[in-house]
Coordinates of C-alpha atoms and ligand atoms in Angstrom, one line a residue:
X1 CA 66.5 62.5 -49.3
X2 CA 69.4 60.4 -50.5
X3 CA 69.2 57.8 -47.4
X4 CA 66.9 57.5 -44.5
X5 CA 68.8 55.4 -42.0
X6 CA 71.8 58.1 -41.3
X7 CA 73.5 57.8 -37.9
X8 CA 72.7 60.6 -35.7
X9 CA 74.9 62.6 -32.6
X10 CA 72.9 62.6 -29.7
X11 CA 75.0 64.3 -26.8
X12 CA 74.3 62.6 -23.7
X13 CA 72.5 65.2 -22.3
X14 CA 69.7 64.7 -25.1
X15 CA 70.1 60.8 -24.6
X16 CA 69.6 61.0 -20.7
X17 CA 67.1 63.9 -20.3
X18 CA 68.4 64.5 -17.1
X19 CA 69.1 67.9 -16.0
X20 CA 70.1 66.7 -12.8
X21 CA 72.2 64.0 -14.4
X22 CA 73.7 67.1 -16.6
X23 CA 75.0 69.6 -13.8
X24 CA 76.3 67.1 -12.0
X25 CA 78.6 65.2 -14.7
X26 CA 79.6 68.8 -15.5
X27 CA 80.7 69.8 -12.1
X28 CA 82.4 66.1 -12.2
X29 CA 83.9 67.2 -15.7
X30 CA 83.1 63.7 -16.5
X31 CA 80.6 63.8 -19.4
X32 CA 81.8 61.7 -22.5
X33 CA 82.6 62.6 -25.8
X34 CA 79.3 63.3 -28.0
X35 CA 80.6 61.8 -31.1
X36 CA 81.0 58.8 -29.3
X37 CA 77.3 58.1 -29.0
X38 CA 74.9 57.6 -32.2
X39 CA 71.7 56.4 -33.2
X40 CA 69.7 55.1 -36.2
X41 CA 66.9 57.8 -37.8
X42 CA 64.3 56.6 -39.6
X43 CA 62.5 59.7 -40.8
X44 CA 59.5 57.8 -42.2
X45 CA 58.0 56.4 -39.2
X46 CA 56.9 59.2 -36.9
X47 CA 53.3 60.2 -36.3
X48 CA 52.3 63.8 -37.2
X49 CA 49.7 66.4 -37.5
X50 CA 49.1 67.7 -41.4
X51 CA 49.9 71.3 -41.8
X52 CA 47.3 73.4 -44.2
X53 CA 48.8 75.3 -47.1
X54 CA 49.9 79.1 -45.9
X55 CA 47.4 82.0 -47.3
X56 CA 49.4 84.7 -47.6
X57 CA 52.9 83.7 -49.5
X58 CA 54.5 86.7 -50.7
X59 CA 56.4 86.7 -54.2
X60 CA 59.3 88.7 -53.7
X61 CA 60.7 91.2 -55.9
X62 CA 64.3 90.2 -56.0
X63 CA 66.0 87.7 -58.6
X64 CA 67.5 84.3 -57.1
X65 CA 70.7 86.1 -58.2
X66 CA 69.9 88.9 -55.1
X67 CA 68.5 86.6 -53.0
X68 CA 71.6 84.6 -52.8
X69 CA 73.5 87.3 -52.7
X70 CA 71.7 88.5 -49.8
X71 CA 71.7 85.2 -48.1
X72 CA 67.8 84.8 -48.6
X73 CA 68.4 81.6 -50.9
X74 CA 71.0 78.7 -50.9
X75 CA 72.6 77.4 -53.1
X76 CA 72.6 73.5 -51.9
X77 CA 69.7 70.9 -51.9
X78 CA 66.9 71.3 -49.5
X79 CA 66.5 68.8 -46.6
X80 CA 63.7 66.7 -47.3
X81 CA 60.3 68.1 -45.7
X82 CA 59.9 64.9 -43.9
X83 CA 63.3 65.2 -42.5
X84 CA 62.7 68.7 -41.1
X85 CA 59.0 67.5 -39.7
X86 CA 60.3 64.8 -37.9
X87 CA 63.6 65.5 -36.4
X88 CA 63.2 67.8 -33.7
X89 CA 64.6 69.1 -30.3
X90 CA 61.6 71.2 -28.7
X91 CA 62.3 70.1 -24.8
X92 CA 58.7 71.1 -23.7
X93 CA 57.4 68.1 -25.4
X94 CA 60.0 65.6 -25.1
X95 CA 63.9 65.7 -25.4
X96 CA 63.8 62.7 -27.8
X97 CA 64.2 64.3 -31.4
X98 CA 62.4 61.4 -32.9
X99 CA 58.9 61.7 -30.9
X100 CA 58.7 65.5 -30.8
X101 CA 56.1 65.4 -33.8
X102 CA 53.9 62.9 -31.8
X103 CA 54.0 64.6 -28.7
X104 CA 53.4 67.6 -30.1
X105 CA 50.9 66.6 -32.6
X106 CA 47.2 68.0 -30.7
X107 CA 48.9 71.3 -30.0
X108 CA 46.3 74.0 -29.8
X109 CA 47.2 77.5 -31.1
X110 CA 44.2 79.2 -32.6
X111 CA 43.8 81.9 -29.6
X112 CA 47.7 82.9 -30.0
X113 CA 49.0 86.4 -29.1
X114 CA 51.9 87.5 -28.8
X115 CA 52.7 90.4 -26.4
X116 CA 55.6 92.8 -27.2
X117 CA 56.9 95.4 -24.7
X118 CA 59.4 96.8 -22.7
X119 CA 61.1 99.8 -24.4
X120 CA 59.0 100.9 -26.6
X121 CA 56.6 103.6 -27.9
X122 CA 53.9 101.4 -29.2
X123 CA 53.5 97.8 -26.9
X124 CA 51.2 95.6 -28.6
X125 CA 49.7 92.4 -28.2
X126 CA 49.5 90.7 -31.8
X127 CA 46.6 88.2 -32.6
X128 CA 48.3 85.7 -35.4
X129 CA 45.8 87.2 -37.6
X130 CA 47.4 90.6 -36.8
X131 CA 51.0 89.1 -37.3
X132 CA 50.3 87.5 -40.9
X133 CA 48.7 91.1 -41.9
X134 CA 52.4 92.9 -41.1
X135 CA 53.7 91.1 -44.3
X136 CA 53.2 88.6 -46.8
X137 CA 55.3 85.6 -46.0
X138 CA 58.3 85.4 -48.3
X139 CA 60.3 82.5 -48.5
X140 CA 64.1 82.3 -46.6
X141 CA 66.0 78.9 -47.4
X142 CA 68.5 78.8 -44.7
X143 CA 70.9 76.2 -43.5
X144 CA 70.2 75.2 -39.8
X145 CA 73.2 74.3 -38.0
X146 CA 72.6 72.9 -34.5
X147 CA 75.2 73.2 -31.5
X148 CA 75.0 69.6 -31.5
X149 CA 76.7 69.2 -35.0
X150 CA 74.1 67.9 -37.2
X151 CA 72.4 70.4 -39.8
X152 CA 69.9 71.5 -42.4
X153 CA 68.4 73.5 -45.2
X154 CA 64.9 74.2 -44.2
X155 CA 62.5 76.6 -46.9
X156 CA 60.6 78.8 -44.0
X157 CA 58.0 81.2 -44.9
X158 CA 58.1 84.5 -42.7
X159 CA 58.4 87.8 -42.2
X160 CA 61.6 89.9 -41.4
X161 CA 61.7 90.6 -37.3
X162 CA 62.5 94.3 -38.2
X163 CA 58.9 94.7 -39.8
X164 CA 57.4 93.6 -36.6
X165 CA 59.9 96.2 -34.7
X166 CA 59.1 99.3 -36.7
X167 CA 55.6 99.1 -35.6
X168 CA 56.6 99.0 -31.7
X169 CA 59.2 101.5 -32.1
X170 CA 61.9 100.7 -29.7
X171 CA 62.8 103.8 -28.0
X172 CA 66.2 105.1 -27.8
X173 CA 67.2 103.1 -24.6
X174 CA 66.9 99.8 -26.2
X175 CA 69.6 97.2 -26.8
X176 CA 68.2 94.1 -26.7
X177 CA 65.3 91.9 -27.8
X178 CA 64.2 89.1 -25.2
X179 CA 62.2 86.2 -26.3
X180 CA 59.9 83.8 -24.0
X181 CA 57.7 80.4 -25.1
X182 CA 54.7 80.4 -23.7
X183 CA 54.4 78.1 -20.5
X184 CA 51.6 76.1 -20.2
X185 CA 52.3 72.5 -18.8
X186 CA 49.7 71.2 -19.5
X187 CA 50.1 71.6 -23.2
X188 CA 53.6 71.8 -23.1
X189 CA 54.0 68.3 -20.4
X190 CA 57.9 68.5 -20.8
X191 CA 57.6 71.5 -18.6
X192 CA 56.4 69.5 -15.3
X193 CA 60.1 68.5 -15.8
X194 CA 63.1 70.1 -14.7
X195 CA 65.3 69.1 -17.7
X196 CA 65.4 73.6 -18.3
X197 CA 64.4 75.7 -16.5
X198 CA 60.9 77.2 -18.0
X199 CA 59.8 79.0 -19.9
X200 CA 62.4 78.2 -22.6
X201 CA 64.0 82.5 -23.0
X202 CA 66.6 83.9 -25.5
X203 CA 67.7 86.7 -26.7
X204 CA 69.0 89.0 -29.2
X205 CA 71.3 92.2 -29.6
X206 CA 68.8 94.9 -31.3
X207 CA 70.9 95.6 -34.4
X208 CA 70.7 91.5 -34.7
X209 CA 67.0 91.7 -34.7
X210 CA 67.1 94.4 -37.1
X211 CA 69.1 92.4 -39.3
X212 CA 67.3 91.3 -42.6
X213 CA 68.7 88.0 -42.3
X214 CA 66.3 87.8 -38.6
X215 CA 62.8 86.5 -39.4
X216 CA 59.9 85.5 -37.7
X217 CA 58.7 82.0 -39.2
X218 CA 55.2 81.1 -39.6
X219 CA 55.9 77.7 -42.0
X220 CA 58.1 75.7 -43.8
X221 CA 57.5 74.9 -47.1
X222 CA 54.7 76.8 -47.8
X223 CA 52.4 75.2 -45.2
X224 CA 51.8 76.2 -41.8
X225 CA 54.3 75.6 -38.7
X226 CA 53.7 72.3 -36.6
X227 CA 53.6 72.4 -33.8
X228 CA 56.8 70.5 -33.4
X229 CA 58.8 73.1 -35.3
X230 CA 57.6 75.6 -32.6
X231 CA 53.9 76.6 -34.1
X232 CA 52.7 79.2 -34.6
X233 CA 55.5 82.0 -34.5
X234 CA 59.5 81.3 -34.2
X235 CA 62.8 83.0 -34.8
X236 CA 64.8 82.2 -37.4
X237 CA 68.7 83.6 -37.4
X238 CA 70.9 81.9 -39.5
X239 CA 74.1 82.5 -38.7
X240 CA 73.7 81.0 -35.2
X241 CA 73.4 77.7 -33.5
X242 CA 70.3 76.8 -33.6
X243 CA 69.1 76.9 -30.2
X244 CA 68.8 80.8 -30.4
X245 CA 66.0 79.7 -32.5
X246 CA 63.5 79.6 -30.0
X247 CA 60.0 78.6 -31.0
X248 CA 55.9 78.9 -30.2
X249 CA 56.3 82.8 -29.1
X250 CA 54.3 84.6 -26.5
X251 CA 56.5 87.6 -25.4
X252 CA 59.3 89.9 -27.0
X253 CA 60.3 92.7 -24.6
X254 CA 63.2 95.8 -25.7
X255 CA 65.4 95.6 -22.7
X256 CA 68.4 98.0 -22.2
X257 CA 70.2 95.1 -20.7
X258 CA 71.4 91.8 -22.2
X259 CA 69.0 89.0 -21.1
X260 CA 68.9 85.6 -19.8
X261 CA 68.8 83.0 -22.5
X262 CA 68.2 79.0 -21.6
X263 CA 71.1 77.1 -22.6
X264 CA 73.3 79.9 -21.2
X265 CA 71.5 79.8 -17.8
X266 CA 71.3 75.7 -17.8
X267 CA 75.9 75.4 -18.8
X268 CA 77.3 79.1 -19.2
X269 CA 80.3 77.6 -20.2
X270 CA 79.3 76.0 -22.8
X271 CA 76.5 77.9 -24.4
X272 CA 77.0 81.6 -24.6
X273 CA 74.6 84.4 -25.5
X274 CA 76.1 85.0 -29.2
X275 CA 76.2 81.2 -30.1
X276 CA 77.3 82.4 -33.5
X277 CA 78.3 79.7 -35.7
X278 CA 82.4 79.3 -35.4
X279 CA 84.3 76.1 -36.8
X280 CA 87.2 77.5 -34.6
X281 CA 85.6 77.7 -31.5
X282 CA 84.6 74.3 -30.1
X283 CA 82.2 73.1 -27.8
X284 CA 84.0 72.2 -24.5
X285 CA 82.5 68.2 -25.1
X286 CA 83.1 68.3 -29.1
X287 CA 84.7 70.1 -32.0
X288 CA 82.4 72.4 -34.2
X289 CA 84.9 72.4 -37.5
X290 CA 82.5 69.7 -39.3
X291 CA 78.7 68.8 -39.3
X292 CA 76.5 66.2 -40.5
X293 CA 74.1 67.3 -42.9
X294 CA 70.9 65.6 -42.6
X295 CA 70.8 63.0 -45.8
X296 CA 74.0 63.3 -46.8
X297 CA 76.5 60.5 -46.3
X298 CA 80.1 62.2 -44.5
X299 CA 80.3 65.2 -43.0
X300 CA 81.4 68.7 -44.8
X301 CA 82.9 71.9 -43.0
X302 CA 81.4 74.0 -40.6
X303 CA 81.4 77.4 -42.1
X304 CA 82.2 80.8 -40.0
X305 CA 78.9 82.4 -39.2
X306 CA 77.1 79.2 -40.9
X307 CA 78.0 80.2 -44.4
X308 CA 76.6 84.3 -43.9
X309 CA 80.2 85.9 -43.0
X310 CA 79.9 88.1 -46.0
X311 CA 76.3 89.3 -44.5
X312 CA 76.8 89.6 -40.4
X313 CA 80.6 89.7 -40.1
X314 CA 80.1 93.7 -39.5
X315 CA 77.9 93.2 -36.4
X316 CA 81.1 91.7 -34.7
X317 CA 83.9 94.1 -35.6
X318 CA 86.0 94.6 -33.2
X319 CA 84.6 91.9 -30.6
X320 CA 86.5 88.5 -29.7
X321 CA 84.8 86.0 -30.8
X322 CA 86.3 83.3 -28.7
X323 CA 85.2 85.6 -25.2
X324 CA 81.9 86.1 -26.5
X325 CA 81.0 82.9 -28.0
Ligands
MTE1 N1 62.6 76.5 -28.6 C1 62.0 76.0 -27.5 N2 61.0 76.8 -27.0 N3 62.3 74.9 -26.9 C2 63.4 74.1 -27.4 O1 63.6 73.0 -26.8 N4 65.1 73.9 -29.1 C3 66.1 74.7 -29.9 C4 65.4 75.6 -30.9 N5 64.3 76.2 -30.3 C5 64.1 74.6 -28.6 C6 63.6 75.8 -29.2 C7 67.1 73.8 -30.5 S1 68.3 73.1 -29.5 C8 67.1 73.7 -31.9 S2 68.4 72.9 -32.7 C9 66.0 74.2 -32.7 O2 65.0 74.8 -32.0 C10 65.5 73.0 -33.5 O3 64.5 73.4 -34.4 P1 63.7 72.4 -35.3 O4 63.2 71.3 -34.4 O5 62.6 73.1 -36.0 O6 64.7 71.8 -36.3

């Protein structure tokens, strides 16, 4: 990392924690500007748990040429891991970015399993020993870009989501994938808020699930999740704003409808079900044409789809981006 002590957005929202504080300065229309507010990040000083080395990394078969062709690899420096390990948004532990890795740090997940249903031939409930055996974990460097207009380039380790599906075999009915963090307040104490409304859901359109671009994470770097990076299972899709990356999985279900996701739920207005990455559509509070790229000095261009146009572009044909942001 080039320089520790970058300034930071924080939307208000994320500075006040107050859901209640939220709806009601957006029914006021009086929230201010988020690129108004910043604050100093010092990566260095934020208590954590050590993550053990991953077991089962996969080499893959394909050339750096292929994989950046395919979008598996980019070409542009890796945040450091320090960066990514301690500057978090994971609201069931604490809505301040910088003490996600404390809070979360004693967070249990050896008895995991996560359920998958709905419509399909084969429901399942996966132990994590079962979900490491689908695949050897293969590493994806993506960029990260976060609704909030900061971003990264994290190396995850995981598993394409469509590996997981073919073993479930949606039936013919399904359209969507829905996704659901466990809830457990008492490991998770930011649920006895109401800052969202719990458990944290998203969702995706089945043939975005199917993409290859879709993963299921299990670590970055080559080490297991943390906990604050949503340990021990997360999604990963690139090409949209980071929230749809929802983290520490219990439940998938094939739906036939389109499902409820948080941040649409908590401000439909500004968060919609696609959340694809678009430097033309703003956020009603701030412009998404530019981002700050954790460690660098300046900001650079937001790119359509987060740099993976050439990739996903076809999934969209013929929709308006701008109704179905
Ligand atoms: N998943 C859950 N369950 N809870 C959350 O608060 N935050 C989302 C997403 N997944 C969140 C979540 C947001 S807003 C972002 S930007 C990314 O996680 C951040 O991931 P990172 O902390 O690993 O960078």
């Amino acid at each position: 990392m080039k320089n520790n002590s970058e300034d930071r957005i924080t939307p208000p929202e994320l500075y006040f924690g107050r859901r209640k504080f939220m709806q009601a300065a957006i029914a006021a229309g009086s929230i201010v500007a988020t690129a108004g507010t910043y604050r100093l990040f010092n990566p260095t000083s934020t208590p954590m748990a050590e993550s053990a080395p991953l077991q089962n990394l996969g080499s893959t078969e394909l050339s750096d040429a292929e994989r950046l062709q395919r979008g598996f690899l980019v070409d542009e420096e890796r945040t450091d891991e320090r960066s990514i390990l301690t500057y978090n948004n994971f609201y069931e532990f604490t809505t301040n970015k910088e003490r996600v890795a404390a809070a979360a740090m004693n967070f249990q997940t050896d008895e995991w399993t996560l359920e998958v249903g709905g419509l399909v031939q084969q429901p399942k409930s996966f132990s994590l020993a079962e979900l490491q055996a689908i695949s050897p974990l293969e590493e994806r460097v993506y960029r990260m870009r976060c609704v909030e207009a900061w971003s990264m380039v994290i190396p995850w380790n995981g598993f394409p989501l469509s590996r997981l599906l073919e073993i479930v075999q949606p039936t013919s009915e399904a359209r969507y994938l829905a996704f659901e963090t466990l809830f457990d307040p008492q490991r998770m104490p930011g649920q006895k808020t109401d800052v969202l409304d719990w458990p944290y859901v998203e969702g995706l359109r089945l043939d975005e699930a199917m993409h290859p671009l879709s993963i299921l994470a299990m670590g970055i770097y080559g080490k297991q999740l943390p906990p604050q990076d949503g340990a021990p299972v997360r999604l990963v899709v690139p090409w949209k704003y980071g929230f749809k990356g929802i983290k520490s999985i219990v439940k998938m279900t094939l739906t036939s409808m389109e499902p409820p996701t948080s941040w649409n739920r908590f401000a439909p207005n500004e968060y919609g079900f696609y959340a694809n990455v678009n430097p033309t559509v703003a956020h009603p509070r701030w412009s998404q044409a530019t981002e700050q790229r954790i460690g660098e000095s300046g900001r650079r261009k937001t790119l359509l789809f987060n740099g993976y146009e050439e990739q996903v572009a076809s999934l969209y044909n013929g929709m308006d981006l701008r109704v179905h942001f």
